[in-house]
Short mmCIF file of N, CA, C and O in Angstrom, two decimals:
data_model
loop_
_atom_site.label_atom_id
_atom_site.label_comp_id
_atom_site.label_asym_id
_atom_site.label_seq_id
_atom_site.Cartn_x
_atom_site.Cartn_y
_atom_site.Cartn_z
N UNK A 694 63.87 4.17 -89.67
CA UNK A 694 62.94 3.12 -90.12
C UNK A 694 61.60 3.30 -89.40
O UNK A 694 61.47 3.62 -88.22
N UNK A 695 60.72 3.08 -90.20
CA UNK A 695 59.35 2.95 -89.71
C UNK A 695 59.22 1.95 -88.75
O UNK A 695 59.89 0.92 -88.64
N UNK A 696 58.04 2.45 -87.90
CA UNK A 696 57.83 1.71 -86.47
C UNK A 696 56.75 -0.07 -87.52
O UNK A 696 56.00 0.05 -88.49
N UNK A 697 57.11 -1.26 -86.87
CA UNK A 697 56.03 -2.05 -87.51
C UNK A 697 54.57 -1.82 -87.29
O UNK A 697 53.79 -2.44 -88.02
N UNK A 698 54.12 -1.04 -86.41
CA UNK A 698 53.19 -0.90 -86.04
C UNK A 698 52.35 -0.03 -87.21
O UNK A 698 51.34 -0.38 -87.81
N UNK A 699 53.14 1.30 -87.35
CA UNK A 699 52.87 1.52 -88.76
C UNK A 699 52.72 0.74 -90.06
O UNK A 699 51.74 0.61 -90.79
N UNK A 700 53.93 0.27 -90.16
CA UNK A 700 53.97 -1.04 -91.71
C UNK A 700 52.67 -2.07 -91.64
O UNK A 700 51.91 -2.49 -92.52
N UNK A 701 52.74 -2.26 -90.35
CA UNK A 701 51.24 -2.91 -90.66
C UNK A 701 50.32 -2.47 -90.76
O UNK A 701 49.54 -2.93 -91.60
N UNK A 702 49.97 -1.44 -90.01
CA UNK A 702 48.67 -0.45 -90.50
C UNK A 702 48.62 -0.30 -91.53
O UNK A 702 47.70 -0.99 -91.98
N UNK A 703 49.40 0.59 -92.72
CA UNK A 703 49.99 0.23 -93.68
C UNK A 703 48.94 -1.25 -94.67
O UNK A 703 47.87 -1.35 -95.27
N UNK A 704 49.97 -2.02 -94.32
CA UNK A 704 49.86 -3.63 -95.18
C UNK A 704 48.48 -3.76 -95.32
O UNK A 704 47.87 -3.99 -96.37
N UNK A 705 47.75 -3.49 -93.56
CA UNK A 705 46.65 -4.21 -93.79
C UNK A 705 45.76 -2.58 -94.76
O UNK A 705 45.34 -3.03 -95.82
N UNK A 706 45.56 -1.67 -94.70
CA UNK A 706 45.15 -0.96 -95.85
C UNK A 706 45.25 -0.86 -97.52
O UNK A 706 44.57 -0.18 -98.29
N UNK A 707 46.16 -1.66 -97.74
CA UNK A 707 46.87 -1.75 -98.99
C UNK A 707 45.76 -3.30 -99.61
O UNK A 707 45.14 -3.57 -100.64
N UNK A 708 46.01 -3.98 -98.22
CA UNK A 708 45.00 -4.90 -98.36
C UNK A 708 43.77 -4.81 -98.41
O UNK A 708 43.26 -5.76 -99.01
N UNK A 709 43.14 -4.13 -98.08
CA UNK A 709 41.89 -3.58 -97.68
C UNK A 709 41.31 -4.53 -96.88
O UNK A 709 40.33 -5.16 -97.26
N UNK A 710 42.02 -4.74 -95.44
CA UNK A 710 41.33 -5.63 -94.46
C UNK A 710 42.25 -4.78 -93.24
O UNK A 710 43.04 -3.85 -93.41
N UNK A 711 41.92 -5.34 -92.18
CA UNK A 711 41.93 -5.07 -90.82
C UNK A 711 43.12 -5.57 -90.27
O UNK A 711 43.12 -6.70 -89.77
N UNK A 712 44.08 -4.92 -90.29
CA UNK A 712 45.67 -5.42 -89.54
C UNK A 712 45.68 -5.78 -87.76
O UNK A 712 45.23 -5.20 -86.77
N UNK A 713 46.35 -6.88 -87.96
CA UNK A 713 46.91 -6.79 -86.86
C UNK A 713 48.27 -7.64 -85.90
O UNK A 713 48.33 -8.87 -85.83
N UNK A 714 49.18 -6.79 -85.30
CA UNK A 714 49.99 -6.78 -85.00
C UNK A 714 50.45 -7.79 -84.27
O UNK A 714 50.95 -7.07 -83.41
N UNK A 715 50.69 -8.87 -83.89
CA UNK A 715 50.92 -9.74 -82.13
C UNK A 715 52.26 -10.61 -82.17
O UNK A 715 52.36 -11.37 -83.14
N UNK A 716 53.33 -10.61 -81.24
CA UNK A 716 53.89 -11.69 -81.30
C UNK A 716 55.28 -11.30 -82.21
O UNK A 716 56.32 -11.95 -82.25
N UNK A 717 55.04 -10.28 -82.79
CA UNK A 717 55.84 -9.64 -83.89
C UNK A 717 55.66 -10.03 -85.51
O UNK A 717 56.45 -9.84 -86.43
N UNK A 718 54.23 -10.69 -85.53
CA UNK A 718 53.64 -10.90 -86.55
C UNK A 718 52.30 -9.55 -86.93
O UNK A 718 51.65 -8.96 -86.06
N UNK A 719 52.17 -9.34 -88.42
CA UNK A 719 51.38 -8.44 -88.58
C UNK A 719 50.43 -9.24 -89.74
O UNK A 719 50.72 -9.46 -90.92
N UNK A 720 49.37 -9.55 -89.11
CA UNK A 720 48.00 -10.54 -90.00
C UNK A 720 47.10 -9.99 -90.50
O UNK A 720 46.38 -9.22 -89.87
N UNK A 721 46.98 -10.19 -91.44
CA UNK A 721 45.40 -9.83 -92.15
C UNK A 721 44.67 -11.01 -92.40
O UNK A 721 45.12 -11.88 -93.13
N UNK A 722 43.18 -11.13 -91.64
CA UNK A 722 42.49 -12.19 -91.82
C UNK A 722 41.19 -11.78 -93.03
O UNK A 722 40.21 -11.03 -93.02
N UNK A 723 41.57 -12.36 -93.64
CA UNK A 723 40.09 -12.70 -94.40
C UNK A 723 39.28 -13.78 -94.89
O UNK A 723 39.95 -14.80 -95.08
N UNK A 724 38.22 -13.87 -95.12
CA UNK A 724 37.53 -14.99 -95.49
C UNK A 724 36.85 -14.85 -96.75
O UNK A 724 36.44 -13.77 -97.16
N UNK A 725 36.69 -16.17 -97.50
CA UNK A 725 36.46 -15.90 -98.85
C UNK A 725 34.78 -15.58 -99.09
O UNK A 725 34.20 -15.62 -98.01
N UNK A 726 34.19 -15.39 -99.85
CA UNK A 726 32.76 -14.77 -100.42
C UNK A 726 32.05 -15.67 -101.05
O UNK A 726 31.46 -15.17 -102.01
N UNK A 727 31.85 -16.83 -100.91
CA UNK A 727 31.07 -17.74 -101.51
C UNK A 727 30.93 -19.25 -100.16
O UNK A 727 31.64 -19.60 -99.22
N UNK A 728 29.58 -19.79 -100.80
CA UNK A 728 29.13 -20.70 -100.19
C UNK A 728 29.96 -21.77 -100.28
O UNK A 728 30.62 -21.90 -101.31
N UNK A 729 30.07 -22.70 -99.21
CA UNK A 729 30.76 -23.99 -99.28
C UNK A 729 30.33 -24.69 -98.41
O UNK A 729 29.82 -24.17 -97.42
N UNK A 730 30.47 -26.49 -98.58
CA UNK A 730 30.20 -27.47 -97.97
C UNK A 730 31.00 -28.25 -97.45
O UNK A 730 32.13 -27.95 -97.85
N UNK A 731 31.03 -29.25 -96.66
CA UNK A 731 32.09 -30.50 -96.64
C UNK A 731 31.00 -31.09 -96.14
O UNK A 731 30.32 -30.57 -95.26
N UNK A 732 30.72 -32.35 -96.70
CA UNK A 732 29.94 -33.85 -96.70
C UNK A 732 28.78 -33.02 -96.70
O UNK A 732 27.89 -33.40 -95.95
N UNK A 733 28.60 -32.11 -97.27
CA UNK A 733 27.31 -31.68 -97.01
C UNK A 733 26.56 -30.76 -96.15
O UNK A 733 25.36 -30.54 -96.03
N UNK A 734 27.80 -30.21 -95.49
CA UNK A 734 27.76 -29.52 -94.30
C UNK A 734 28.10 -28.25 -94.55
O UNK A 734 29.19 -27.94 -95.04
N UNK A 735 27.01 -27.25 -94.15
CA UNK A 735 27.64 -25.59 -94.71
C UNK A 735 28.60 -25.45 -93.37
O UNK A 735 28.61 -25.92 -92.24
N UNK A 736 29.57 -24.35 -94.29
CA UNK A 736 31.31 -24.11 -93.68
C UNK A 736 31.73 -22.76 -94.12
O UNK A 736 32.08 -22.64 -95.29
N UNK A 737 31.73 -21.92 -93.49
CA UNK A 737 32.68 -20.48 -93.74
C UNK A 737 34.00 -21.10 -93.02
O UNK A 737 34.80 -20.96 -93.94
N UNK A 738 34.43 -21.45 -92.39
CA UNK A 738 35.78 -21.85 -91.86
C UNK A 738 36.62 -22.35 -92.85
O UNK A 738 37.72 -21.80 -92.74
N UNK A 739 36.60 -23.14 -93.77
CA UNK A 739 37.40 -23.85 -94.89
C UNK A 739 37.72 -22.56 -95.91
O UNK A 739 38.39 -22.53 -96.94
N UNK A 740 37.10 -21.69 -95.35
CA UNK A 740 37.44 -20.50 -96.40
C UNK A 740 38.09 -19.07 -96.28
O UNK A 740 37.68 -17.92 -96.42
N UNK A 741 39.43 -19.76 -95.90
CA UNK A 741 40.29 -18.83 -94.81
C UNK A 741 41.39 -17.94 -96.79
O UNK A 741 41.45 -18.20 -97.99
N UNK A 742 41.78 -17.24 -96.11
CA UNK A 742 42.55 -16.02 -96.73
C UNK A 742 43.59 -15.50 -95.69
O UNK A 742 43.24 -14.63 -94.89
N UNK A 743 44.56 -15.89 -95.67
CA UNK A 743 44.97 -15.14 -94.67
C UNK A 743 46.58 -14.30 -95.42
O UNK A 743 47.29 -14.82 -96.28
N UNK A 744 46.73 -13.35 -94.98
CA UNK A 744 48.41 -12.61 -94.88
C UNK A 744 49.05 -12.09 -94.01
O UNK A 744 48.49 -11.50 -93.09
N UNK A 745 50.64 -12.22 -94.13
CA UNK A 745 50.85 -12.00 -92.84
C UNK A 745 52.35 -11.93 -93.15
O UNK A 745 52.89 -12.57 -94.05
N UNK A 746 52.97 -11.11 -92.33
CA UNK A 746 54.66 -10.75 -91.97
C UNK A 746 55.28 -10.64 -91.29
O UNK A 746 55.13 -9.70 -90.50
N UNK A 747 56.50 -11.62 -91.13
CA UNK A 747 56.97 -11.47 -89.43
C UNK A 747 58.97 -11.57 -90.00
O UNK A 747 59.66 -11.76 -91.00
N UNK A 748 59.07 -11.35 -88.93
CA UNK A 748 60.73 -11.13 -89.06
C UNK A 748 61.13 -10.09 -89.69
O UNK A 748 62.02 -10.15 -90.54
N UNK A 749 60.46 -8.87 -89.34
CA UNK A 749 61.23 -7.81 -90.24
C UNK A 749 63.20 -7.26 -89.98
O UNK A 749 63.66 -7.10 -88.85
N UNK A 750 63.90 -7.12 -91.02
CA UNK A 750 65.29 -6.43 -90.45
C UNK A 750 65.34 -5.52 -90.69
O UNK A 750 64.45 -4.79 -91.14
N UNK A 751 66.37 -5.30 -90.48
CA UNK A 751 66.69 -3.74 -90.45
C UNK A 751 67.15 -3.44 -91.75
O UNK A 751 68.04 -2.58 -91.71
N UNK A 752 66.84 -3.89 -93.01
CA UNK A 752 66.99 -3.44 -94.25
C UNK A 752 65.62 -3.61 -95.26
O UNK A 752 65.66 -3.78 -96.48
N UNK A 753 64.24 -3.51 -94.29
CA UNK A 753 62.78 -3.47 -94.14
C UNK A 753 62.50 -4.69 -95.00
O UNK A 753 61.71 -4.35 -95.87
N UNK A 754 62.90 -6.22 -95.14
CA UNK A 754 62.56 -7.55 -95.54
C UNK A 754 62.04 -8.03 -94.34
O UNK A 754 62.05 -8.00 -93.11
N UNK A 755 61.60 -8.47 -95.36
CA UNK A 755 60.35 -9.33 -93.99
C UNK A 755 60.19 -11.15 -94.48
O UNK A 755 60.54 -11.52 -95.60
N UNK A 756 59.80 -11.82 -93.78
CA UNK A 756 59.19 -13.27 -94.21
C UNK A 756 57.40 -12.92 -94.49
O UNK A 756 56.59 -12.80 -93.56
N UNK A 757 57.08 -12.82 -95.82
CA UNK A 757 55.78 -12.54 -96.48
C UNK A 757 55.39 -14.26 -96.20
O UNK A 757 56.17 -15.18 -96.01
N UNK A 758 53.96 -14.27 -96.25
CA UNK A 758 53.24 -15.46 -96.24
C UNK A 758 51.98 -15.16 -96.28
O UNK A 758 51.46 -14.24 -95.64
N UNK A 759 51.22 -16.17 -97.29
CA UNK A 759 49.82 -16.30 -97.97
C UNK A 759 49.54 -17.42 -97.60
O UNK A 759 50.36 -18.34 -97.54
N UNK A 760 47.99 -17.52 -97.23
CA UNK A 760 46.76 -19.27 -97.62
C UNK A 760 46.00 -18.49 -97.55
O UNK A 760 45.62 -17.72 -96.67
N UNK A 761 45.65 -18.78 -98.94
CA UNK A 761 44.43 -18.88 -99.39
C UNK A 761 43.28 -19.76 -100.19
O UNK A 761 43.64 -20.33 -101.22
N UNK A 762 42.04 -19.89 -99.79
CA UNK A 762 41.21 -20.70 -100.56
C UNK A 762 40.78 -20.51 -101.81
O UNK A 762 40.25 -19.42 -102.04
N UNK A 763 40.86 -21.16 -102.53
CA UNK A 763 40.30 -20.61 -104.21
C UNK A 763 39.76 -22.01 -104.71
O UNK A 763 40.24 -23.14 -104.59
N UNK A 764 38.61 -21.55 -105.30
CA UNK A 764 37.80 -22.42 -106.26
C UNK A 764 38.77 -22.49 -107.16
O UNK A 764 39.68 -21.72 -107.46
N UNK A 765 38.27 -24.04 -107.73
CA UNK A 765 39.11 -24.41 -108.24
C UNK A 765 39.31 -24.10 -109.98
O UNK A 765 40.17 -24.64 -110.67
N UNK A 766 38.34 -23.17 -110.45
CA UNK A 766 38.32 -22.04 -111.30
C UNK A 766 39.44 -20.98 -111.64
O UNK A 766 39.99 -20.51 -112.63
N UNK A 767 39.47 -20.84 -110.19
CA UNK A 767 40.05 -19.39 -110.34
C UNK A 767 41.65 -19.57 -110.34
O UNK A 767 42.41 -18.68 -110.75
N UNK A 768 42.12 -20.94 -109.80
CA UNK A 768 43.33 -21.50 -109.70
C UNK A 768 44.03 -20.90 -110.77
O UNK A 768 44.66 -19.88 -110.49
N UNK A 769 44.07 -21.30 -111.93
CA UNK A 769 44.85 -20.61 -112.82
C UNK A 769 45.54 -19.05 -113.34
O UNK A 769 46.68 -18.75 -113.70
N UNK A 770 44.35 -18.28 -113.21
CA UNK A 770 44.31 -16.78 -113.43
C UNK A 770 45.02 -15.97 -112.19
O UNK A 770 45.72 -14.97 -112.25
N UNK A 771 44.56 -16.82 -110.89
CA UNK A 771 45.17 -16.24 -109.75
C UNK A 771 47.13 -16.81 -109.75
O UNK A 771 48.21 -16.25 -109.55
N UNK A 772 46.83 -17.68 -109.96
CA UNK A 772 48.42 -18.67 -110.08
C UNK A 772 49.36 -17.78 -110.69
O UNK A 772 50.51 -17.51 -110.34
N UNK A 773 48.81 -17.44 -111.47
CA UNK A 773 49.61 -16.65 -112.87
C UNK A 773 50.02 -15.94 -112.41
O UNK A 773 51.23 -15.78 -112.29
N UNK A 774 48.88 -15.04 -111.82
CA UNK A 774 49.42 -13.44 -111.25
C UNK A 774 50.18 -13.50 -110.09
O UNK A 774 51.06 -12.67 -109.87
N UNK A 775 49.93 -14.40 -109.32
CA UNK A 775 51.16 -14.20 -108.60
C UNK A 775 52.58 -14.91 -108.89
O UNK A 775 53.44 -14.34 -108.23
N UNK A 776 53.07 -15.88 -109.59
CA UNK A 776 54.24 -16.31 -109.71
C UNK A 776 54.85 -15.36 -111.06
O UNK A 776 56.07 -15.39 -111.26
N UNK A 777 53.86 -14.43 -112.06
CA UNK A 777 54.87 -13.46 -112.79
C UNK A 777 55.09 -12.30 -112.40
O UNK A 777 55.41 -11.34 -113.11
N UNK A 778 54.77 -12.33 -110.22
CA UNK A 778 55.25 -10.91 -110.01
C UNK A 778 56.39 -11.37 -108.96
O UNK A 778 56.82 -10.73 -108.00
N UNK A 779 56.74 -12.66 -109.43
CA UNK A 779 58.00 -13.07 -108.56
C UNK A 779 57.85 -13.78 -107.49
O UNK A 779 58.85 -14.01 -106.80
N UNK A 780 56.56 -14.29 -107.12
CA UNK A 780 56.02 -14.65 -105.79
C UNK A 780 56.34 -16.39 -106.02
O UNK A 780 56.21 -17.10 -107.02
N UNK A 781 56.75 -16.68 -104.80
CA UNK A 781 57.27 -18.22 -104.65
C UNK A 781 55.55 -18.62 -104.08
O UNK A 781 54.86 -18.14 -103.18
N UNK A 782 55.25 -19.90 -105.27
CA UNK A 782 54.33 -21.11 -104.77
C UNK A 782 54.58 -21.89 -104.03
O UNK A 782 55.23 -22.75 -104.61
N UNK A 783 54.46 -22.10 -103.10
CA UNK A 783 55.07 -23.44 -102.01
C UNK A 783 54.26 -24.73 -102.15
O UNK A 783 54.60 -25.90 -102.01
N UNK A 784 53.07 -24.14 -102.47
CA UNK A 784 51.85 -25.53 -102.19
C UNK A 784 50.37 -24.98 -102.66
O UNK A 784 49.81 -23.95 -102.29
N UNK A 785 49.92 -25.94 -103.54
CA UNK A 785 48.97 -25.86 -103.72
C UNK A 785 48.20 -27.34 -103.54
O UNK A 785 48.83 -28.32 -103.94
N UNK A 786 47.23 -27.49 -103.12
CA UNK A 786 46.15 -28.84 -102.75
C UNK A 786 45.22 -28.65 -101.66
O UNK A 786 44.96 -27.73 -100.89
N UNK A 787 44.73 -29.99 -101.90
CA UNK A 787 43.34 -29.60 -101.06
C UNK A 787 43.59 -30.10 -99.75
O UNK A 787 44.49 -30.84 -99.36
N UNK A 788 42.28 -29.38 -98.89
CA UNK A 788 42.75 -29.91 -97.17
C UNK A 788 41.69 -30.73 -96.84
O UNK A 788 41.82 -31.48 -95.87
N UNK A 789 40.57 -30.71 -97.56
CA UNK A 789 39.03 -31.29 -96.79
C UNK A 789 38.71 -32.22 -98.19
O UNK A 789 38.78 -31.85 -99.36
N UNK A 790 38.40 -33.28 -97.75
CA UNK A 790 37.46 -34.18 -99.34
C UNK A 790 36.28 -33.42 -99.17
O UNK A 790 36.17 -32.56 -98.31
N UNK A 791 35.23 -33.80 -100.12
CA UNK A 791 34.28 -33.94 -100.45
C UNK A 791 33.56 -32.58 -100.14
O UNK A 791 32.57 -32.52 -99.41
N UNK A 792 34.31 -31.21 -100.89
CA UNK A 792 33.81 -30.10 -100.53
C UNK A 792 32.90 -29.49 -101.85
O UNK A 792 32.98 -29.67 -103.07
N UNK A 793 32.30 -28.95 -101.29
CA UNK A 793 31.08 -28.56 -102.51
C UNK A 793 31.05 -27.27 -102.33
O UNK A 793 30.33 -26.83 -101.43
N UNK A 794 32.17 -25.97 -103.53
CA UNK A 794 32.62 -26.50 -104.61
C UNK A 794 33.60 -27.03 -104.02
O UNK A 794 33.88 -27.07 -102.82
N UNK A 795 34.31 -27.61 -105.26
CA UNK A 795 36.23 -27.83 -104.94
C UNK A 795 36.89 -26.33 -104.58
O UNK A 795 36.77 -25.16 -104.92
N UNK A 796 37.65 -27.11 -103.69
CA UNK A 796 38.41 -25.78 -102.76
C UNK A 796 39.90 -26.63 -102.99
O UNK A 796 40.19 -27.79 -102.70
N UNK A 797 40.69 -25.58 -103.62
CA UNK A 797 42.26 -25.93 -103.36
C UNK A 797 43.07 -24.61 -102.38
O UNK A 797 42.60 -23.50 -102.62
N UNK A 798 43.80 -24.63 -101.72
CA UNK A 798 44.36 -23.97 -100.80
C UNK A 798 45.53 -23.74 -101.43
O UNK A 798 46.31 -24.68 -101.56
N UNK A 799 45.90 -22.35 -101.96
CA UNK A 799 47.27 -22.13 -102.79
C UNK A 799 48.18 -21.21 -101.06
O UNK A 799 47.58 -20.45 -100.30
N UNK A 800 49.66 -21.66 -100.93
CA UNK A 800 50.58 -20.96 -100.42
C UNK A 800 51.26 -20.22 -100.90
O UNK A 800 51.67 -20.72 -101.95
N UNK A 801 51.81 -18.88 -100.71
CA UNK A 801 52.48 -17.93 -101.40
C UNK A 801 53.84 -17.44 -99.86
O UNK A 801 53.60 -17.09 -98.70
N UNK A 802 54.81 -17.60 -100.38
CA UNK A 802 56.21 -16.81 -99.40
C UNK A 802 56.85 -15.55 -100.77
O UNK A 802 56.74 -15.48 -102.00
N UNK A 803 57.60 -14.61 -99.56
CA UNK A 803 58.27 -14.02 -100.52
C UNK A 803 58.88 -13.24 -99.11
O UNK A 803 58.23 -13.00 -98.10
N UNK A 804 60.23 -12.95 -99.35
CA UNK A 804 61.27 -12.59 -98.75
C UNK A 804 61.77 -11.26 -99.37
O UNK A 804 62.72 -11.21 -100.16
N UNK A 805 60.80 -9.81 -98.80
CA UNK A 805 60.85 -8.44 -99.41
C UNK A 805 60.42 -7.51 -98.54
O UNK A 805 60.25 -7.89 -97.38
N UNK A 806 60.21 -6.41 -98.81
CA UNK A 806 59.39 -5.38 -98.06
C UNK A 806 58.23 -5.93 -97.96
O UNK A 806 57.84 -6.77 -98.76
N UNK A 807 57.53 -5.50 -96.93
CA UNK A 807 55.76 -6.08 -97.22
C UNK A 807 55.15 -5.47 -97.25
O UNK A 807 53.99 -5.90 -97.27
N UNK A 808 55.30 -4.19 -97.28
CA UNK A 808 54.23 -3.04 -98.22
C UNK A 808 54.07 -3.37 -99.82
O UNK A 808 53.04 -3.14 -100.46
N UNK A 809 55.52 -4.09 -100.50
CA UNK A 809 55.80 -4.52 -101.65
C UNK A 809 54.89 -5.76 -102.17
O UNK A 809 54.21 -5.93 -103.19
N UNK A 810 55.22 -6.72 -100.82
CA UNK A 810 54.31 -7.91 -100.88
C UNK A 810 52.91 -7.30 -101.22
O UNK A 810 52.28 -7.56 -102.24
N UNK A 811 52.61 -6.68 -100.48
CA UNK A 811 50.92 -6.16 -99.72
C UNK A 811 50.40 -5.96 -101.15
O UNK A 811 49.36 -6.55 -101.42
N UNK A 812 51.02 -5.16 -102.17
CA UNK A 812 50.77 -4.45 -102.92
C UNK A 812 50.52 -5.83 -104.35
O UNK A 812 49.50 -6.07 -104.99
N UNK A 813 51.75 -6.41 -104.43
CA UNK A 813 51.51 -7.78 -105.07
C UNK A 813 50.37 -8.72 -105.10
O UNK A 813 49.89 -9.28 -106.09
N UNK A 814 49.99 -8.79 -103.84
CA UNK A 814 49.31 -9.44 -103.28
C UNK A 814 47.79 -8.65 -103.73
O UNK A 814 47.07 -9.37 -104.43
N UNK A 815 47.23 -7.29 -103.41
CA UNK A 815 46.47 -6.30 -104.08
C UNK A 815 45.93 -6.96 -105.60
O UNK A 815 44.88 -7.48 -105.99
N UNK A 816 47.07 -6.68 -106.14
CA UNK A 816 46.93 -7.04 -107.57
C UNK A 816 46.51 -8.56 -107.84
O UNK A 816 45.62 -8.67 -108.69
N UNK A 817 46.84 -9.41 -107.45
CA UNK A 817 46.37 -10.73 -107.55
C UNK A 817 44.65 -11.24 -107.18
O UNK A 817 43.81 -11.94 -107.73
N UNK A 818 44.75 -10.29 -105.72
CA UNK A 818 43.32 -10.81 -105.51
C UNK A 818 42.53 -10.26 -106.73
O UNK A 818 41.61 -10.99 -107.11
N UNK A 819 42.70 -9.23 -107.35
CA UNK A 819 41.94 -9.10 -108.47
C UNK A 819 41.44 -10.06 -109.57
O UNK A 819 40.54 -10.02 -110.41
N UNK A 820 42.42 -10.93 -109.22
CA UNK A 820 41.77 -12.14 -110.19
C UNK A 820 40.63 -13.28 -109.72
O UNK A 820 40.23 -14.26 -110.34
N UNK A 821 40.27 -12.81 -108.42
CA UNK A 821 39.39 -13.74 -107.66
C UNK A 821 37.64 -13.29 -108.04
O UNK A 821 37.27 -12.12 -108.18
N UNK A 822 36.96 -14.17 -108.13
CA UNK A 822 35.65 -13.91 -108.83
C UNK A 822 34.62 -13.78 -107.41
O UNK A 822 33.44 -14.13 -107.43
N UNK A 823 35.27 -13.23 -106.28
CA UNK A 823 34.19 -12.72 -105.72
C UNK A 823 35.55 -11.51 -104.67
O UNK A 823 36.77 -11.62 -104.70
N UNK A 824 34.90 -10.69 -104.04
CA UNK A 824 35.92 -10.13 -103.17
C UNK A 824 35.91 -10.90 -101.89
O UNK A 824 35.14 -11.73 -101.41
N UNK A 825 37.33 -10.22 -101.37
CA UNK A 825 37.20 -10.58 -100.04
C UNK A 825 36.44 -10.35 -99.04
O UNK A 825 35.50 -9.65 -99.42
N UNK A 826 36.36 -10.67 -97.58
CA UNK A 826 35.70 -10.14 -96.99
C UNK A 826 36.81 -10.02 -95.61
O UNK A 826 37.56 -11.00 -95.62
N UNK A 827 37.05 -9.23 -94.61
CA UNK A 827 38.44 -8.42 -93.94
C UNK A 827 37.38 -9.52 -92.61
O UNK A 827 36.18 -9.80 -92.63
N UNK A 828 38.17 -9.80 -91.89
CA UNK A 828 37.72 -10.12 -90.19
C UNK A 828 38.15 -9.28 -89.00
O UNK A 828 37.78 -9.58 -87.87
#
């Protein structure tokens, strides 16, 4: 079996962001590409992306996990793509009132390889109307 250190190097390339390893978790941080407010207040923080995999066994499954921010546009097209590639929704809603635009925060789990995830996950952000940006 591959070392995790690899798999995440790995994940986070597949992702096209910046891996990293700690704790026995392997994260990819990103932040989303568009302007936002709360009460009026400019905010890159409310506009988190994040992925990440921890608990790998020894039959290379892992605990997959997604948050991400999405206008509330893109909710649908992104939704889609990930629950018809098998991906469990846990939660979708908002965390902040009065954000300018509307921001809903969708959760994604999935219990698989996470090069598999990574790759799922690939394909979905494609439905997002701006790219990511890697931290």
């Amino acid at each position: 079996m591959r070392s995790k250190q690899d798999i995440c190097k790995e994940f986070g390339a597949i992702l096209n962001g910046k891996s990293e390893l700690k704790n026995d978790t392997c994260s990819v941080h990103f932040r989303r590409n568009f302007k936002a407010s709360v009460q009026g207040v400019p905010s890159q923080s409310v506009l988190p992306a994040d992925v990440l995999f921890e608990s790998l066994d020894q039959q290379g499954n892992a605990l997959n996990l997604v948050e991400i921010a999405l206008l509330q546009e893109e909710v649908p097209s992104f939704l889609y793509s990930v629950s018809s590639q098998g991906l469990i929704v846990s939660a979708l809603h908002n965390h902040w009132l009065y954000t300018d635009p509307v921001i809903m925060y969708l959760h994604i789990q999935s219990v698989e390889p996470p090069l598999q995830f990574a790759r799922k996950m690939a394909q979905a952000f494609r439905f997002l109307s701006s790219p990511l940006i890697s931290e």
